mmCIF file of C-alpha atoms in Angstrom:
data_model
loop_
_atom_site.group_PDB
_atom_site.id
_atom_site.type_symbol
_atom_site.label_atom_id
_atom_site.label_comp_id
_atom_site.label_asym_id
_atom_site.label_seq_id
_atom_site.Cartn_x
_atom_site.Cartn_y
_atom_site.Cartn_z
ATOM 1 C CA UNK A 1 94.717 15.192 68.558
ATOM 2 C CA UNK A 2 95.101 18.243 66.372
ATOM 3 C CA UNK A 3 95.875 15.934 63.491
ATOM 4 C CA UNK A 4 92.703 13.997 64.112
ATOM 5 C CA UNK A 5 90.615 17.176 64.095
ATOM 6 C CA UNK A 6 92.279 18.303 60.919
ATOM 7 C CA UNK A 7 91.609 14.974 59.214
ATOM 8 C CA UNK A 8 88.009 15.059 60.380
ATOM 9 C CA UNK A 9 87.610 18.539 58.880
ATOM 10 C CA UNK A 10 89.183 17.404 55.641
ATOM 11 C CA UNK A 11 87.027 14.292 55.578
ATOM 12 C CA UNK A 12 83.913 16.373 56.266
ATOM 13 C CA UNK A 13 84.908 18.789 53.516
ATOM 14 C CA UNK A 14 85.363 15.906 51.140
ATOM 15 C CA UNK A 15 81.963 14.488 52.102
ATOM 16 C CA UNK A 16 80.338 17.871 51.575
ATOM 17 C CA UNK A 17 82.028 18.221 48.182
ATOM 18 C CA UNK A 18 80.952 14.746 47.143
ATOM 19 C CA UNK A 19 77.418 15.398 48.366
ATOM 20 C CA UNK A 20 77.310 18.651 46.389
ATOM 21 C CA UNK A 21 78.636 16.907 43.273
ATOM 22 C CA UNK A 22 76.156 14.065 43.647
ATOM 23 C CA UNK A 23 73.295 16.524 44.153
ATOM 24 C CA UNK A 24 74.420 18.523 41.150
ATOM 25 C CA UNK A 25 74.606 15.362 39.042
ATOM 26 C CA UNK A 26 71.210 14.226 40.221
ATOM 27 C CA UNK A 27 69.713 17.630 39.422
ATOM 28 C CA UNK A 28 71.293 17.527 35.973
ATOM 29 C CA UNK A 29 70.024 14.012 35.344
ATOM 30 C CA UNK A 30 66.528 14.930 36.478
ATOM 31 C CA UNK A 31 66.515 18.020 34.305
ATOM 32 C CA UNK A 32 67.722 16.012 31.297
ATOM 33 C CA UNK A 33 65.083 13.361 31.936
ATOM 34 C CA UNK A 34 62.345 15.971 32.197
ATOM 35 C CA UNK A 35 63.510 17.645 28.999
ATOM 36 C CA UNK A 36 63.633 14.284 27.272
ATOM 37 C CA UNK A 37 60.097 13.420 28.409
ATOM 38 C CA UNK A 38 58.795 16.818 27.283
ATOM 39 C CA UNK A 39 60.480 16.408 23.938
ATOM 40 C CA UNK A 40 59.069 12.912 23.515
ATOM 41 C CA UNK A 41 55.601 14.108 24.512
ATOM 42 C CA UNK A 42 55.704 16.906 21.950
ATOM 43 C CA UNK A 43 56.952 14.454 19.356
ATOM 44 C CA UNK A 44 54.111 12.033 20.110
ATOM 45 C CA UNK A 45 51.516 14.799 19.910
ATOM 46 C CA UNK A 46 52.884 16.019 16.586
ATOM 47 C CA UNK A 47 52.952 12.499 15.224
ATOM 48 C CA UNK A 48 49.374 11.902 16.385
ATOM 49 C CA UNK A 49 48.172 15.149 14.808
ATOM 50 C CA UNK A 50 49.947 14.271 11.578
ATOM 51 C CA UNK A 51 48.314 10.847 11.539
ATOM 52 C CA UNK A 52 44.865 12.360 12.218
ATOM 53 C CA UNK A 53 45.314 14.856 9.385
ATOM 54 C CA UNK A 54 46.410 12.068 7.042
ATOM 55 C CA UNK A 55 43.354 9.966 7.991
ATOM 56 C CA UNK A 56 41.086 12.969 7.436
ATOM 57 C CA UNK A 57 42.581 13.500 3.999
ATOM 58 C CA UNK A 58 42.081 9.823 3.152
ATOM 59 C CA UNK A 59 38.459 9.930 4.351
ATOM 60 C CA UNK A 60 37.764 13.091 2.336
ATOM 61 C CA UNK A 61 39.288 11.537 -0.766
ATOM 62 C CA UNK A 62 37.183 8.376 -0.257
ATOM 63 C CA UNK A 63 34.022 10.439 0.236
ATOM 64 C CA UNK A 64 34.682 12.403 -2.961
ATOM 65 C CA UNK A 65 35.287 9.136 -4.790
ATOM 66 C CA UNK A 66 31.957 7.669 -3.610
ATOM 67 C CA UNK A 67 30.121 10.885 -4.432
ATOM 68 C CA UNK A 68 31.525 10.799 -7.957
ATOM 69 C CA UNK A 69 30.502 7.144 -8.373
ATOM 70 C CA UNK A 70 26.979 7.969 -7.157
ATOM 71 C CA UNK A 71 26.707 10.900 -9.565
ATOM 72 C CA UNK A 72 27.904 8.677 -12.414
ATOM 73 C CA UNK A 73 25.247 6.089 -11.537
ATOM 74 C CA UNK A 74 22.560 8.762 -11.490
ATOM 75 C CA UNK A 75 23.688 10.099 -14.831
ATOM 76 C CA UNK A 76 23.808 6.578 -16.263
ATOM 77 C CA UNK A 77 20.229 5.751 -15.188
ATOM 78 C CA UNK A 78 18.763 9.220 -15.726
ATOM 79 C CA UNK A 79 17.337 8.387 -19.160
ATOM 80 C CA UNK A 80 15.846 5.128 -17.875
ATOM 81 C CA UNK A 81 14.184 6.928 -14.941
ATOM 82 C CA UNK A 82 12.818 9.630 -17.233
ATOM 83 C CA UNK A 83 11.485 6.956 -19.608
ATOM 84 C CA UNK A 84 9.740 5.132 -16.752
ATOM 85 C CA UNK A 85 8.203 8.385 -15.493
ATOM 86 C CA UNK A 86 6.967 9.270 -18.984
ATOM 87 C CA UNK A 87 5.537 5.771 -19.442
ATOM 88 C CA UNK A 88 3.598 6.032 -16.167
ATOM 89 C CA UNK A 89 2.276 9.457 -17.144
ATOM 90 C CA UNK A 90 1.120 8.130 -20.523
ATOM 91 C CA UNK A 91 -0.579 5.155 -18.878
ATOM 92 C CA UNK A 92 -2.346 7.419 -16.383
ATOM 93 C CA UNK A 93 -3.448 9.796 -19.168
ATOM 94 C CA UNK A 94 -4.774 6.904 -21.250
ATOM 95 C CA UNK A 95 -6.741 5.552 -18.292
ATOM 96 C CA UNK A 96 -8.208 8.977 -17.560
ATOM 97 C CA UNK A 97 -9.141 9.404 -21.235
ATOM 98 C CA UNK A 98 -10.851 6.000 -21.272
ATOM 99 C CA UNK A 99 -12.837 6.799 -18.127
ATOM 100 C CA UNK A 100 -13.794 10.182 -19.586
ATOM 101 C CA UNK A 101 -14.973 8.521 -22.803
ATOM 102 C CA UNK A 102 -17.084 6.049 -20.832
ATOM 103 C CA UNK A 103 -18.566 8.879 -18.778
ATOM 104 C CA UNK A 104 -19.378 10.913 -21.897
ATOM 105 C CA UNK A 105 -20.959 7.895 -23.572
ATOM 106 C CA UNK A 106 -23.090 7.187 -20.488
ATOM 107 C CA UNK A 107 -24.106 10.845 -20.345
ATOM 108 C CA UNK A 108 -25.075 10.711 -24.041
ATOM 109 C CA UNK A 109 -27.166 7.597 -23.421
ATOM 110 C CA UNK A 110 -28.884 9.334 -20.509
ATOM 111 C CA UNK A 111 -29.672 12.321 -22.717
ATOM 112 C CA UNK A 112 -31.151 10.003 -25.325
ATOM 113 C CA UNK A 113 -33.291 8.332 -22.671
ATOM 114 C CA UNK A 114 -34.449 11.722 -21.433
ATOM 115 C CA UNK A 115 -35.425 12.683 -24.986
ATOM 116 C CA UNK A 116 -37.373 9.434 -25.355
ATOM 117 C CA UNK A 117 -39.103 10.066 -22.027
ATOM 118 C CA UNK A 118 -40.052 13.565 -23.125
ATOM 119 C CA UNK A 119 -41.390 12.221 -26.421
ATOM 120 C CA UNK A 120 -43.406 9.562 -24.580
ATOM 121 C CA UNK A 121 -44.830 12.178 -22.200
ATOM 122 C CA UNK A 122 -45.745 14.406 -25.135
ATOM 123 C CA UNK A 123 -47.422 11.485 -26.953
ATOM 124 C CA UNK A 124 -49.401 10.543 -23.854
ATOM 125 C CA UNK A 125 -50.462 14.164 -23.382
ATOM 126 C CA UNK A 126 -51.564 14.383 -27.032
ATOM 127 C CA UNK A 127 -53.557 11.159 -26.748
ATOM 128 C CA UNK A 128 -55.236 12.315 -23.562
ATOM 129 C CA UNK A 129 -56.079 15.625 -25.218
ATOM 130 C CA UNK A 130 -57.534 13.852 -28.241
ATOM 131 C CA UNK A 131 -59.584 11.557 -26.006
ATOM 132 C CA UNK A 132 -60.847 14.514 -24.002
ATOM 133 C CA UNK A 133 -61.779 16.369 -27.173
ATOM 134 C CA UNK A 134 -63.569 13.314 -28.544
ATOM 135 C CA UNK A 135 -65.499 12.938 -25.274
ATOM 136 C CA UNK A 136 -66.516 16.588 -25.364
ATOM 137 C CA UNK A 137 -67.627 16.300 -28.998
ATOM 138 C CA UNK A 138 -69.739 13.216 -28.287
ATOM 139 C CA UNK A 139 -71.348 14.879 -25.245
ATOM 140 C CA UNK A 140 -72.161 18.035 -27.192
ATOM 141 C CA UNK A 141 -73.839 15.999 -29.980
ATOM 142 C CA UNK A 142 -76.032 14.024 -27.553
ATOM 143 C CA UNK A 143 -77.334 17.262 -25.964
ATOM 144 C CA UNK A 144 -78.399 18.833 -29.278
ATOM 145 C CA UNK A 145 -80.164 15.756 -30.644
ATOM 146 C CA UNK A 146 -83.587 14.537 -29.541
ATOM 147 C CA UNK A 147 -83.462 11.854 -26.930
ATOM 148 C CA UNK A 148 -83.791 8.374 -28.288
ATOM 149 C CA UNK A 149 -83.295 4.964 -26.904
ATOM 150 C CA UNK A 150 -79.753 3.859 -26.541
ATOM 151 C CA UNK A 151 -78.269 2.063 -29.489
ATOM 152 C CA UNK A 152 -75.479 -0.441 -29.380
ATOM 153 C CA UNK A 153 -72.200 0.921 -30.656
ATOM 154 C CA UNK A 154 -71.258 -0.057 -34.101
ATOM 155 C CA UNK A 155 -68.426 -2.520 -34.615
ATOM 156 C CA UNK A 156 -66.257 0.155 -36.149
ATOM 157 C CA UNK A 157 -66.488 2.319 -33.016
ATOM 158 C CA UNK A 158 -65.654 -0.652 -30.797
ATOM 159 C CA UNK A 159 -62.600 -1.426 -32.849
ATOM 160 C CA UNK A 160 -61.446 2.210 -32.671
ATOM 161 C CA UNK A 161 -61.885 2.434 -28.901
ATOM 162 C CA UNK A 162 -60.119 -0.895 -28.338
ATOM 163 C CA UNK A 163 -57.198 0.128 -30.566
ATOM 164 C CA UNK A 164 -56.865 3.442 -28.676
ATOM 165 C CA UNK A 165 -56.908 1.613 -25.346
ATOM 166 C CA UNK A 166 -54.268 -0.839 -26.522
ATOM 167 C CA UNK A 167 -52.074 2.005 -27.778
ATOM 168 C CA UNK A 168 -52.358 3.833 -24.452
ATOM 169 C CA UNK A 169 -51.562 0.611 -22.551
ATOM 170 C CA UNK A 170 -48.495 -0.021 -24.720
ATOM 171 C CA UNK A 171 -47.326 3.547 -24.201
ATOM 172 C CA UNK A 172 -47.752 3.284 -20.434
ATOM 173 C CA UNK A 173 -45.827 -0.015 -20.396
ATOM 174 C CA UNK A 174 -43.048 1.501 -22.523
ATOM 175 C CA UNK A 175 -42.914 4.560 -20.271
ATOM 176 C CA UNK A 176 -42.658 2.354 -17.189
ATOM 177 C CA UNK A 177 -39.854 0.280 -18.707
ATOM 178 C CA UNK A 178 -37.948 3.402 -19.754
ATOM 179 C CA UNK A 179 -38.306 4.927 -16.289
ATOM 180 C CA UNK A 180 -37.107 1.686 -14.664
ATOM 181 C CA UNK A 181 -34.108 1.539 -17.005
ATOM 182 C CA UNK A 182 -33.329 5.204 -16.352
ATOM 183 C CA UNK A 183 -33.523 4.641 -12.564
ATOM 184 C CA UNK A 184 -31.234 1.598 -12.781
ATOM 185 C CA UNK A 185 -28.676 3.534 -14.813
ATOM 186 C CA UNK A 186 -28.707 6.468 -12.388
ATOM 187 C CA UNK A 187 -28.580 4.391 -9.206
ATOM 188 C CA UNK A 188 -26.509 1.349 -10.148
ATOM 189 C CA UNK A 189 -23.852 2.456 -12.629
ATOM 190 C CA UNK A 190 -20.887 4.482 -11.365
ATOM 191 C CA UNK A 191 -18.534 6.642 -13.423
ATOM 192 C CA UNK A 192 -15.867 3.908 -13.697
ATOM 193 C CA UNK A 193 -18.417 1.499 -15.180
ATOM 194 C CA UNK A 194 -18.979 -0.694 -12.120
ATOM 195 C CA UNK A 195 -22.592 -1.966 -11.902
ATOM 196 C CA UNK A 196 -23.895 -2.217 -8.314
ATOM 197 C CA UNK A 197 -26.730 -4.676 -7.702
ATOM 198 C CA UNK A 198 -28.946 -5.110 -4.606
ATOM 199 C CA UNK A 199 -27.714 -7.059 -1.578
ATOM 200 C CA UNK A 200 -24.127 -5.839 -2.049
ATOM 201 C CA UNK A 201 -23.373 -7.529 -5.410
ATOM 202 C CA UNK A 202 -21.426 -5.694 -8.100
ATOM 203 C CA UNK A 203 -19.584 -6.479 -11.325
ATOM 204 C CA UNK A 204 -17.553 -4.636 -13.938
ATOM 205 C CA UNK A 205 -18.896 -5.287 -17.483
ATOM 206 C CA UNK A 206 -16.947 -4.748 -20.647
ATOM 207 C CA UNK A 207 -17.856 -1.358 -22.020
ATOM 208 C CA UNK A 208 -16.015 -1.661 -25.320
ATOM 209 C CA UNK A 209 -19.307 -1.470 -27.209
ATOM 210 C CA UNK A 210 -19.910 1.979 -25.682
ATOM 211 C CA UNK A 211 -16.831 3.435 -27.305
ATOM 212 C CA UNK A 212 -17.326 5.360 -30.494
ATOM 213 C CA UNK A 213 -16.032 3.611 -33.644
ATOM 214 C CA UNK A 214 -12.749 5.016 -34.949
ATOM 215 C CA UNK A 215 -13.024 7.587 -37.706
#
């Protein structure tokens, strides 16, 4: 019986020793596994960071390359763009100069028409003054002379009065035509040369004949 108890104690001691060894081995294996996982995780993170940095460097190099190509293209077409801009500016300046010439020519024609109107007004005023003076002279002569029976006017006087009347009629007709033309020019012709007609019609005539001849 004592031997059985002794063997049981030895067996229990052996079991405890084996259990301790197994636990120690398991703890060591777990610790090694954890260290291995931590090491692998750090390695993966470092590799990922290295790959990201490499991709960033590649992208930066590609961006610089494209920027250089774009700058080269701009430099290559700079002269062409400047030439096109200068050509447009010259075309715009020429068009403005042509419109200014047309406007000046129209203004000169208007001034000429105004001068003609003033001359016609002055002529009409002179004729009216002469007619008034002639009427006053004839009235003054009839009052001083003795009354006599009316005589028929001589043919020469009839011819003079008819010629004066015809001259006054022609002047009035000319004045009317000039005023109509002046009104049409003021109301129907714009600065760019477009002629506007009643009822919404308009056209753009050639105004080359208005330009001054080259020196």
